Short mmCIF file of C-alpha atoms in Angstrom, two decimals:
data_model
loop_
_atom_site.label_atom_id
_atom_site.label_comp_id
_atom_site.label_asym_id
_atom_site.label_seq_id
_atom_site.Cartn_x
_atom_site.Cartn_y
_atom_site.Cartn_z
CA MET A 1 154.97 56.15 190.54
CA ALA A 2 152.26 58.79 190.69
CA GLY A 3 149.36 58.37 188.29
CA SER A 4 146.76 60.87 187.19
CA ASN A 5 145.95 63.66 189.67
CA GLY A 6 148.65 62.46 192.06
CA TYR A 7 146.99 59.10 192.77
CA ALA A 8 149.29 56.08 192.97
CA GLU A 9 149.51 54.05 189.79
CA VAL A 10 149.26 50.30 190.35
CA GLN A 11 149.42 47.18 188.24
CA PHE A 12 148.75 43.57 189.05
CA THR A 13 147.77 40.24 187.52
CA GLY A 14 145.08 38.02 188.98
CA ASN A 15 141.77 36.25 188.41
CA LEU A 16 138.24 37.67 188.37
CA GLY A 17 136.16 36.71 191.40
CA GLY A 18 132.91 37.13 189.46
CA ASP A 19 131.50 38.38 186.18
CA PRO A 20 131.85 42.15 185.62
CA GLU A 21 128.80 44.26 186.48
CA LEU A 22 127.82 46.94 183.96
CA ARG A 23 125.87 50.10 184.70
CA PHE A 24 125.37 53.42 182.96
CA LEU A 25 125.62 56.93 184.38
CA PRO A 26 122.82 59.42 183.60
CA ASP A 27 124.92 60.87 180.76
CA GLY A 28 125.20 57.39 179.15
CA THR A 29 128.78 56.65 180.24
CA ALA A 30 129.36 52.90 180.69
CA VAL A 31 130.94 51.80 183.98
CA ALA A 32 131.96 48.21 184.80
CA SER A 33 133.08 46.90 188.17
CA PHE A 34 134.65 43.60 189.16
CA SER A 35 136.91 42.08 191.80
CA VAL A 36 140.31 40.58 191.09
CA ALA A 37 142.05 38.08 193.38
CA VAL A 38 145.85 38.19 193.48
CA THR A 39 147.57 35.31 195.24
CA GLY A 40 151.28 35.51 195.88
CA ARG A 41 153.63 32.56 196.04
CA LYS A 42 156.22 31.81 198.70
CA LYS A 43 158.85 29.16 199.12
CA SER A 44 158.24 26.52 201.75
CA GLY A 45 161.13 24.11 201.93
CA ASN A 46 161.85 22.93 198.40
CA GLU A 47 158.50 23.95 196.90
CA TYR A 48 156.38 27.02 196.33
CA VAL A 49 152.96 27.34 197.96
CA ASP A 50 150.16 29.90 197.76
CA ASP A 51 150.53 32.90 200.04
CA VAL A 52 147.83 35.34 201.15
CA THR A 53 145.15 36.32 198.61
CA ALA A 54 144.48 40.05 198.21
CA TRP A 55 141.25 41.27 196.60
CA TYR A 56 141.11 44.43 194.47
CA ARG A 57 137.95 46.18 193.32
CA VAL A 58 138.40 47.44 189.75
CA THR A 59 136.27 50.05 187.99
CA CYS A 60 136.66 50.70 184.28
CA TRP A 61 134.99 53.27 182.10
CA LYS A 62 133.52 53.77 178.63
CA TYR A 63 134.93 51.40 175.98
CA ASP A 64 137.02 49.49 178.54
CA ALA A 65 133.83 48.86 180.56
CA GLU A 66 131.96 47.48 177.58
CA ALA A 67 134.93 45.36 176.48
CA ALA A 68 135.33 43.95 180.00
CA VAL A 69 131.68 42.89 180.16
CA GLU A 70 131.87 41.28 176.72
CA ASN A 71 135.17 39.44 177.28
CA LEU A 72 135.67 38.72 180.97
CA ARG A 73 134.05 36.05 183.12
CA LYS A 74 134.57 34.70 186.61
CA GLY A 75 138.04 33.10 186.70
CA SER A 76 139.43 35.10 183.74
CA ARG A 77 143.11 35.95 184.09
CA VAL A 78 143.66 39.71 183.81
CA HIS A 79 146.47 42.22 184.03
CA VAL A 80 145.25 45.59 185.28
CA VAL A 81 146.99 48.97 185.22
CA GLY A 82 145.23 51.90 186.79
CA VAL A 83 145.21 54.41 189.61
CA LEU A 84 144.44 53.59 193.22
CA LYS A 85 141.61 55.89 194.22
CA PRO A 86 140.12 56.34 197.69
CA THR A 87 136.31 56.20 197.76
CA PRO A 88 134.42 57.20 200.92
CA TYR A 89 131.31 55.27 201.92
CA THR A 90 128.98 54.80 204.89
CA ALA A 91 129.09 51.35 206.50
CA LYS A 92 125.98 49.50 207.67
CA ASP A 93 126.67 50.64 211.24
CA GLY A 94 126.63 54.30 210.10
CA THR A 95 130.37 54.92 210.38
CA GLU A 96 132.22 56.67 207.57
CA ARG A 97 134.85 54.47 205.93
CA LEU A 98 137.28 54.60 203.05
CA SER A 99 137.60 51.99 200.33
CA LEU A 100 140.49 51.80 197.87
CA GLU A 101 139.58 50.86 194.32
CA VAL A 102 141.56 50.70 191.10
CA ASN A 103 140.25 52.92 188.31
CA THR A 104 141.24 52.18 184.73
CA GLY A 105 140.44 54.51 181.86
CA PHE A 106 140.38 57.28 184.45
CA ASN A 107 142.13 60.53 183.49
CA GLY A 108 144.29 58.94 180.84
CA VAL A 109 145.48 55.76 182.59
CA THR A 110 144.02 52.82 180.72
CA GLN A 111 145.05 49.23 180.39
CA ILE A 112 143.29 45.95 180.95
CA MET A 113 144.62 42.88 179.23
CA TRP A 114 143.05 39.48 179.55
CA ALA A 115 143.46 35.89 178.60
CA SER A 116 140.14 34.09 178.37
CA LYS A 117 139.67 30.71 180.06
CA GLY A 118 137.16 29.69 177.41
CA GLU A 119 137.50 29.19 173.69
CA ARG A 120 137.64 32.29 171.57
CA LYS A 121 135.47 32.35 168.53
CA SER A 122 137.31 33.41 165.41
CA ALA A 123 136.45 33.51 161.73
CA PRO A 124 138.01 30.89 159.45
CA ALA A 125 141.25 32.14 157.88
CA ASN A 126 139.74 32.40 154.38
CA ASP A 127 136.65 34.37 155.45
CA ASP A 128 136.39 38.04 154.50
CA PRO A 129 136.08 39.87 157.87
CA TRP A 130 134.20 42.75 156.22
CA GLY A 131 131.56 40.59 154.56
CA ASP A 132 129.63 42.45 151.88
CA GLU A 133 130.75 45.91 153.05
CA PRO A 134 131.89 48.12 150.15
CA ALA A 135 135.56 49.15 150.09
CA PHE A 136 136.26 52.84 150.71
#
């Protein structure tokens, strides 16, 4: 399936290899980057065993970037939907290379869902979530 601007749309579920890194562009736009490991399973005799692990570099933008940094940690389980975008770079040896990264929140394709490994903090059921804020 083609995503935004003809790039391939991809989706996968895996685990973060490290905490997301947040930076800001000169115009103030938030950008977060992180790696996700996806390990397949294959049958070996009567049992399933881990197959090859593939690593994906994920970049998310604006509100998704800020939410990722606030909610995701190394080891977090995530489901990512985005577009596969080629990014040129210069290697240490001076050769030009191409990296493929997954962009979410890029030209209308946005989705990152996560399940935290840690405990989620939530307000007691009887607490007023709005506190002393006046009703509109």
